[in-house]
Structure formats: C-alpha cells, structure tokens
Amino acid sequence: MTPAEQHHAVVEQLVEAFNDHDRERLDPCYAEKITVHASTGDVRTMDHDEHWAEVERFYTVFPDVHARIDHWVGDERSIFLRGSYTATHTGSVPGSVFAPSGQRATWAWWCEYRFGDDGRIVEAWNCYDDLTRLIEHGHWTPPGEDPEAA
C-alpha cells in the first residue's frame, strides 16, 4: 500500500467515525496535537479533548450530520479531499445568530490533511461552502429571489 493509500484509509476511518459520532475511532486518526487552519483564517492547535469539543458543537447544531468523500488525491505526506455534508439544522450553540431552521441541506467541503511520520494527521486546512448551507437551511435569501417562492 502506498503512503497515499494509507492516508486515504485513515481518512475513511475518520469519516466513518465522524458519521457514527465515535470518538474512540476518531481520536487515533489524529496526532496528540493537531493544527487546524479554518476557512475563517483562524489557526488553532488542539489536543484530542479540544478537538472533540469542536466536533461535539457541530453535532449539537447538526445531530444527523453525514459526511461523504467525493474525491481525493494524495502523496507521501498529505491528502486533499473534496466531499459533502448533509444535515438538518435542529440545534444551536450559545452565541449563534441562527435559530434552528429544521431544514435539511447538503453543502460541499474541501480539506487538506498533512500526516506525521506515524501516519496520523498533524495539520488540517478546512474550507466549507457556507453560502450554500445558509441558503438551504433558510438563513439567507440571495438578492432578487423570492423567499416565499421556495
């Protein structure tokens, strides 16, 4: 198995564990500390507990979230993924400006993971199609569209 195929196997385990809300299978995919570059420009280094707290906040907002990998390409040090999330907005977290809409949406995500020598993820760059998510969850109507016509 090539390094790229090994990385793909780790990411497949990660996505399956994420979809199952299974921290015991999710944590081993990551190094003890992971640096996450968010699409907002924020960069945070987190341990497993801090990372799991972020994941749990996501589950609070989207309890039925399901991730899918649509395409991947990798080499000996990293893997780039394109995929999608499908989820119903039924929860909220403190400070959110969006009340739960109860609407289901599917939106794209892109991520690059860099792997350490032990084959675990040490760094991630995440990007999400938040505009599609906001529209499909009923939180924003593009200019010129009639929200009542939807």
PDB file of C-alpha atoms in Angstrom:
ATOM      1  CA  MET A   1       0.000   0.000   0.000  1.00  0.00           C
ATOM      2  CA  THR A   2       1.400   3.397  -0.963  1.00  0.00           C
ATOM      3  CA  PRO A   3       1.583   6.249   1.583  1.00  0.00           C
ATOM      4  CA  ALA A   4      -1.279   7.989  -0.248  1.00  0.00           C
ATOM      5  CA  GLU A   5      -3.429   4.859   0.045  1.00  0.00           C
ATOM      6  CA  GLN A   6      -2.552   4.586   3.750  1.00  0.00           C
ATOM      7  CA  HIS A   7      -3.596   8.206   4.268  1.00  0.00           C
ATOM      8  CA  HIS A   8      -6.839   7.540   2.412  1.00  0.00           C
ATOM      9  CA  ALA A   9      -7.549   4.588   4.735  1.00  0.00           C
ATOM     10  CA  VAL A  10      -7.025   6.857   7.776  1.00  0.00           C
ATOM     11  CA  VAL A  11      -9.385   9.469   6.340  1.00  0.00           C
ATOM     12  CA  GLU A  12     -12.007   6.830   5.520  1.00  0.00           C
ATOM     13  CA  GLN A  13     -11.833   5.697   9.171  1.00  0.00           C
ATOM     14  CA  LEU A  14     -12.094   9.337  10.262  1.00  0.00           C
ATOM     15  CA  VAL A  15     -15.231   9.949   8.159  1.00  0.00           C
ATOM     16  CA  GLU A  16     -16.871   6.705   9.294  1.00  0.00           C
ATOM     17  CA  ALA A  17     -16.101   7.519  12.945  1.00  0.00           C
ATOM     18  CA  PHE A  18     -17.379  11.086  12.465  1.00  0.00           C
ATOM     19  CA  ASN A  19     -20.623   9.805  10.934  1.00  0.00           C
ATOM     20  CA  ASP A  20     -21.044   7.361  13.835  1.00  0.00           C
ATOM     21  CA  HIS A  21     -20.210  10.021  16.469  1.00  0.00           C
ATOM     22  CA  ASP A  22     -17.474   7.618  17.630  1.00  0.00           C
ATOM     23  CA  ARG A  23     -14.645   9.400  19.416  1.00  0.00           C
ATOM     24  CA  GLU A  24     -12.785   6.145  20.150  1.00  0.00           C
ATOM     25  CA  ARG A  25     -12.281   5.567  16.420  1.00  0.00           C
ATOM     26  CA  LEU A  26     -11.835   9.267  15.578  1.00  0.00           C
ATOM     27  CA  ASP A  27      -9.036  10.182  18.027  1.00  0.00           C
ATOM     28  CA  PRO A  28      -6.444   7.684  16.666  1.00  0.00           C
ATOM     29  CA  CYS A  29      -6.662   9.355  13.250  1.00  0.00           C
ATOM     30  CA  TYR A  30      -5.054  12.466  14.742  1.00  0.00           C
ATOM     31  CA  ALA A  31      -1.695  13.120  16.386  1.00  0.00           C
ATOM     32  CA  GLU A  32      -1.765  14.174  20.046  1.00  0.00           C
ATOM     33  CA  LYS A  33      -1.834  17.802  18.841  1.00  0.00           C
ATOM     34  CA  ILE A  34      -3.360  18.919  15.559  1.00  0.00           C
ATOM     35  CA  THR A  35      -3.110  22.360  13.978  1.00  0.00           C
ATOM     36  CA  VAL A  36      -6.326  23.364  12.213  1.00  0.00           C
ATOM     37  CA  HIS A  37      -6.455  26.193   9.672  1.00  0.00           C
ATOM     38  CA  ALA A  38     -10.101  27.289   9.387  1.00  0.00           C
ATOM     39  CA  SER A  39     -11.597  28.950   6.328  1.00  0.00           C
ATOM     40  CA  THR A  40     -12.180  31.989   8.563  1.00  0.00           C
ATOM     41  CA  GLY A  41      -8.409  32.480   8.829  1.00  0.00           C
ATOM     42  CA  ASP A  42      -8.242  31.202  12.401  1.00  0.00           C
ATOM     43  CA  VAL A  43      -5.410  28.793  13.207  1.00  0.00           C
ATOM     44  CA  ARG A  44      -5.639  26.671  16.346  1.00  0.00           C
ATOM     45  CA  THR A  45      -3.540  23.874  17.758  1.00  0.00           C
ATOM     46  CA  MET A  46      -5.727  21.451  19.693  1.00  0.00           C
ATOM     47  CA  ASP A  47      -5.357  18.272  21.671  1.00  0.00           C
ATOM     48  CA  HIS A  48      -7.897  15.444  21.363  1.00  0.00           C
ATOM     49  CA  ASP A  49     -10.220  16.875  24.046  1.00  0.00           C
ATOM     50  CA  GLU A  50     -10.281  20.332  22.456  1.00  0.00           C
ATOM     51  CA  HIS A  51     -10.841  18.854  19.008  1.00  0.00           C
ATOM     52  CA  TRP A  52     -13.646  16.608  20.261  1.00  0.00           C
ATOM     53  CA  ALA A  53     -15.313  19.646  21.888  1.00  0.00           C
ATOM     54  CA  GLU A  54     -15.361  21.316  18.439  1.00  0.00           C
ATOM     55  CA  VAL A  55     -16.844  18.195  16.853  1.00  0.00           C
ATOM     56  CA  GLU A  56     -19.497  17.966  19.580  1.00  0.00           C
ATOM     57  CA  ARG A  57     -20.544  21.592  18.925  1.00  0.00           C
ATOM     58  CA  PHE A  58     -21.060  20.616  15.285  1.00  0.00           C
ATOM     59  CA  TYR A  59     -23.159  17.609  16.375  1.00  0.00           C
ATOM     60  CA  THR A  60     -25.216  19.910  18.635  1.00  0.00           C
ATOM     61  CA  VAL A  61     -26.219  22.051  15.656  1.00  0.00           C
ATOM     62  CA  PHE A  62     -26.490  19.175  13.146  1.00  0.00           C
ATOM     63  CA  PRO A  63     -27.198  15.943  15.083  1.00  0.00           C
ATOM     64  CA  ASP A  64     -27.908  13.929  11.924  1.00  0.00           C
ATOM     65  CA  VAL A  65     -24.842  15.151  10.002  1.00  0.00           C
ATOM     66  CA  HIS A  66     -23.414  12.761   7.451  1.00  0.00           C
ATOM     67  CA  ALA A  67     -20.077  13.384   5.704  1.00  0.00           C
ATOM     68  CA  ARG A  68     -19.111  11.891   2.377  1.00  0.00           C
ATOM     69  CA  ILE A  69     -15.809  11.846   0.475  1.00  0.00           C
ATOM     70  CA  ASP A  70     -16.384  12.538  -3.210  1.00  0.00           C
ATOM     71  CA  HIS A  71     -12.780  12.772  -4.418  1.00  0.00           C
ATOM     72  CA  TRP A  72      -9.275  12.545  -3.026  1.00  0.00           C
ATOM     73  CA  VAL A  73      -5.700  12.861  -4.207  1.00  0.00           C
ATOM     74  CA  GLY A  74      -2.633  12.287  -2.074  1.00  0.00           C
ATOM     75  CA  ASP A  75       1.085  11.777  -1.847  1.00  0.00           C
ATOM     76  CA  GLU A  76       3.558  10.577   0.776  1.00  0.00           C
ATOM     77  CA  ARG A  77       2.848  13.497   3.187  1.00  0.00           C
ATOM     78  CA  SER A  78      -0.671  14.780   2.568  1.00  0.00           C
ATOM     79  CA  ILE A  79      -4.097  14.138   1.118  1.00  0.00           C
ATOM     80  CA  PHE A  80      -6.571  16.582  -0.406  1.00  0.00           C
ATOM     81  CA  LEU A  81     -10.276  15.783  -0.178  1.00  0.00           C
ATOM     82  CA  ARG A  82     -13.481  17.108  -1.651  1.00  0.00           C
ATOM     83  CA  GLY A  83     -16.712  15.978  -0.099  1.00  0.00           C
ATOM     84  CA  SER A  84     -20.095  16.981   1.186  1.00  0.00           C
ATOM     85  CA  TYR A  85     -22.103  17.181   4.371  1.00  0.00           C
ATOM     86  CA  THR A  86     -25.836  16.539   4.600  1.00  0.00           C
ATOM     87  CA  ALA A  87     -27.571  17.633   7.790  1.00  0.00           C
ATOM     88  CA  THR A  88     -30.720  19.093   9.303  1.00  0.00           C
ATOM     89  CA  HIS A  89     -30.319  22.286  11.324  1.00  0.00           C
ATOM     90  CA  THR A  90     -32.108  21.330  14.551  1.00  0.00           C
ATOM     91  CA  GLY A  91     -29.801  22.608  17.286  1.00  0.00           C
ATOM     92  CA  SER A  92     -27.940  25.733  18.312  1.00  0.00           C
ATOM     93  CA  VAL A  93     -24.929  26.757  20.337  1.00  0.00           C
ATOM     94  CA  PRO A  94     -24.570  29.808  22.587  1.00  0.00           C
ATOM     95  CA  GLY A  95     -23.766  32.932  20.621  1.00  0.00           C
ATOM     96  CA  SER A  96     -25.138  31.692  17.299  1.00  0.00           C
ATOM     97  CA  VAL A  97     -27.130  34.250  15.341  1.00  0.00           C
ATOM     98  CA  PHE A  98     -29.091  31.481  13.583  1.00  0.00           C
ATOM     99  CA  ALA A  99     -32.035  29.761  15.231  1.00  0.00           C
ATOM    100  CA  PRO A 100     -32.585  26.143  14.220  1.00  0.00           C
ATOM    101  CA  SER A 101     -34.493  26.117  10.927  1.00  0.00           C
ATOM    102  CA  GLY A 102     -35.394  22.433  10.860  1.00  0.00           C
ATOM    103  CA  GLN A 103     -34.372  22.407   7.206  1.00  0.00           C
ATOM    104  CA  ARG A 104     -32.094  19.806   5.615  1.00  0.00           C
ATOM    105  CA  ALA A 105     -29.138  20.895   3.479  1.00  0.00           C
ATOM    106  CA  THR A 106     -26.225  19.476   1.549  1.00  0.00           C
ATOM    107  CA  TRP A 107     -23.064  21.542   1.172  1.00  0.00           C
ATOM    108  CA  ALA A 108     -19.507  20.978  -0.028  1.00  0.00           C
ATOM    109  CA  TRP A 109     -16.293  20.843   1.959  1.00  0.00           C
ATOM    110  CA  TRP A 110     -12.633  20.688   0.997  1.00  0.00           C
ATOM    111  CA  CYS A 111      -9.806  19.679   3.273  1.00  0.00           C
ATOM    112  CA  GLU A 112      -6.110  19.044   3.094  1.00  0.00           C
ATOM    113  CA  TYR A 113      -4.556  16.867   5.785  1.00  0.00           C
ATOM    114  CA  ARG A 114      -0.825  16.645   6.436  1.00  0.00           C
ATOM    115  CA  PHE A 115       0.396  13.443   8.074  1.00  0.00           C
ATOM    116  CA  GLY A 116       3.206  12.912  10.551  1.00  0.00           C
ATOM    117  CA  ASP A 117       5.784  10.147  10.406  1.00  0.00           C
ATOM    118  CA  ASP A 118       3.470   7.885  12.435  1.00  0.00           C
ATOM    119  CA  GLY A 119       0.718   8.115   9.792  1.00  0.00           C
ATOM    120  CA  ARG A 120      -1.599  10.296  11.874  1.00  0.00           C
ATOM    121  CA  ILE A 121      -2.963  13.702  10.905  1.00  0.00           C
ATOM    122  CA  VAL A 122      -0.918  16.600  12.308  1.00  0.00           C
ATOM    123  CA  GLU A 123      -2.365  19.533  10.352  1.00  0.00           C
ATOM    124  CA  ALA A 124      -5.606  20.359   8.536  1.00  0.00           C
ATOM    125  CA  TRP A 125      -6.764  23.122   6.213  1.00  0.00           C
ATOM    126  CA  ASN A 126     -10.583  23.248   6.067  1.00  0.00           C
ATOM    127  CA  CYS A 127     -12.933  25.075   3.740  1.00  0.00           C
ATOM    128  CA  TYR A 128     -16.744  24.854   3.605  1.00  0.00           C
ATOM    129  CA  ASP A 129     -19.428  26.104   1.229  1.00  0.00           C
ATOM    130  CA  ASP A 130     -21.185  28.048   3.966  1.00  0.00           C
ATOM    131  CA  LEU A 131     -23.167  30.148   1.479  1.00  0.00           C
ATOM    132  CA  THR A 132     -24.988  27.096   0.131  1.00  0.00           C
ATOM    133  CA  ARG A 133     -25.541  25.849   3.696  1.00  0.00           C
ATOM    134  CA  LEU A 134     -27.045  29.206   4.777  1.00  0.00           C
ATOM    135  CA  ILE A 135     -29.342  29.324   1.740  1.00  0.00           C
ATOM    136  CA  GLU A 136     -30.517  25.699   2.042  1.00  0.00           C
ATOM    137  CA  HIS A 137     -31.046  25.999   5.792  1.00  0.00           C
ATOM    138  CA  GLY A 138     -33.222  29.060   5.170  1.00  0.00           C
ATOM    139  CA  HIS A 139     -30.934  31.612   6.832  1.00  0.00           C
ATOM    140  CA  TRP A 140     -30.206  33.760   3.788  1.00  0.00           C
ATOM    141  CA  THR A 141     -32.034  34.571   0.580  1.00  0.00           C
ATOM    142  CA  PRO A 142     -29.937  35.722  -2.378  1.00  0.00           C
ATOM    143  CA  PRO A 143     -30.862  39.178  -3.710  1.00  0.00           C
ATOM    144  CA  GLY A 144     -33.620  39.035  -6.286  1.00  0.00           C
ATOM    145  CA  GLU A 145     -35.032  35.708  -5.098  1.00  0.00           C
ATOM    146  CA  ASP A 146     -38.474  35.493  -3.557  1.00  0.00           C
ATOM    147  CA  PRO A 147     -38.186  33.613  -0.231  1.00  0.00           C
ATOM    148  CA  GLU A 148     -41.889  32.737  -0.406  1.00  0.00           C
ATOM    149  CA  ALA A 149     -41.440  31.015  -3.786  1.00  0.00           C
ATOM    150  CA  ALA A 150     -39.112  28.356  -2.371  1.00  0.00           C
TER     151      ALA A 150
END
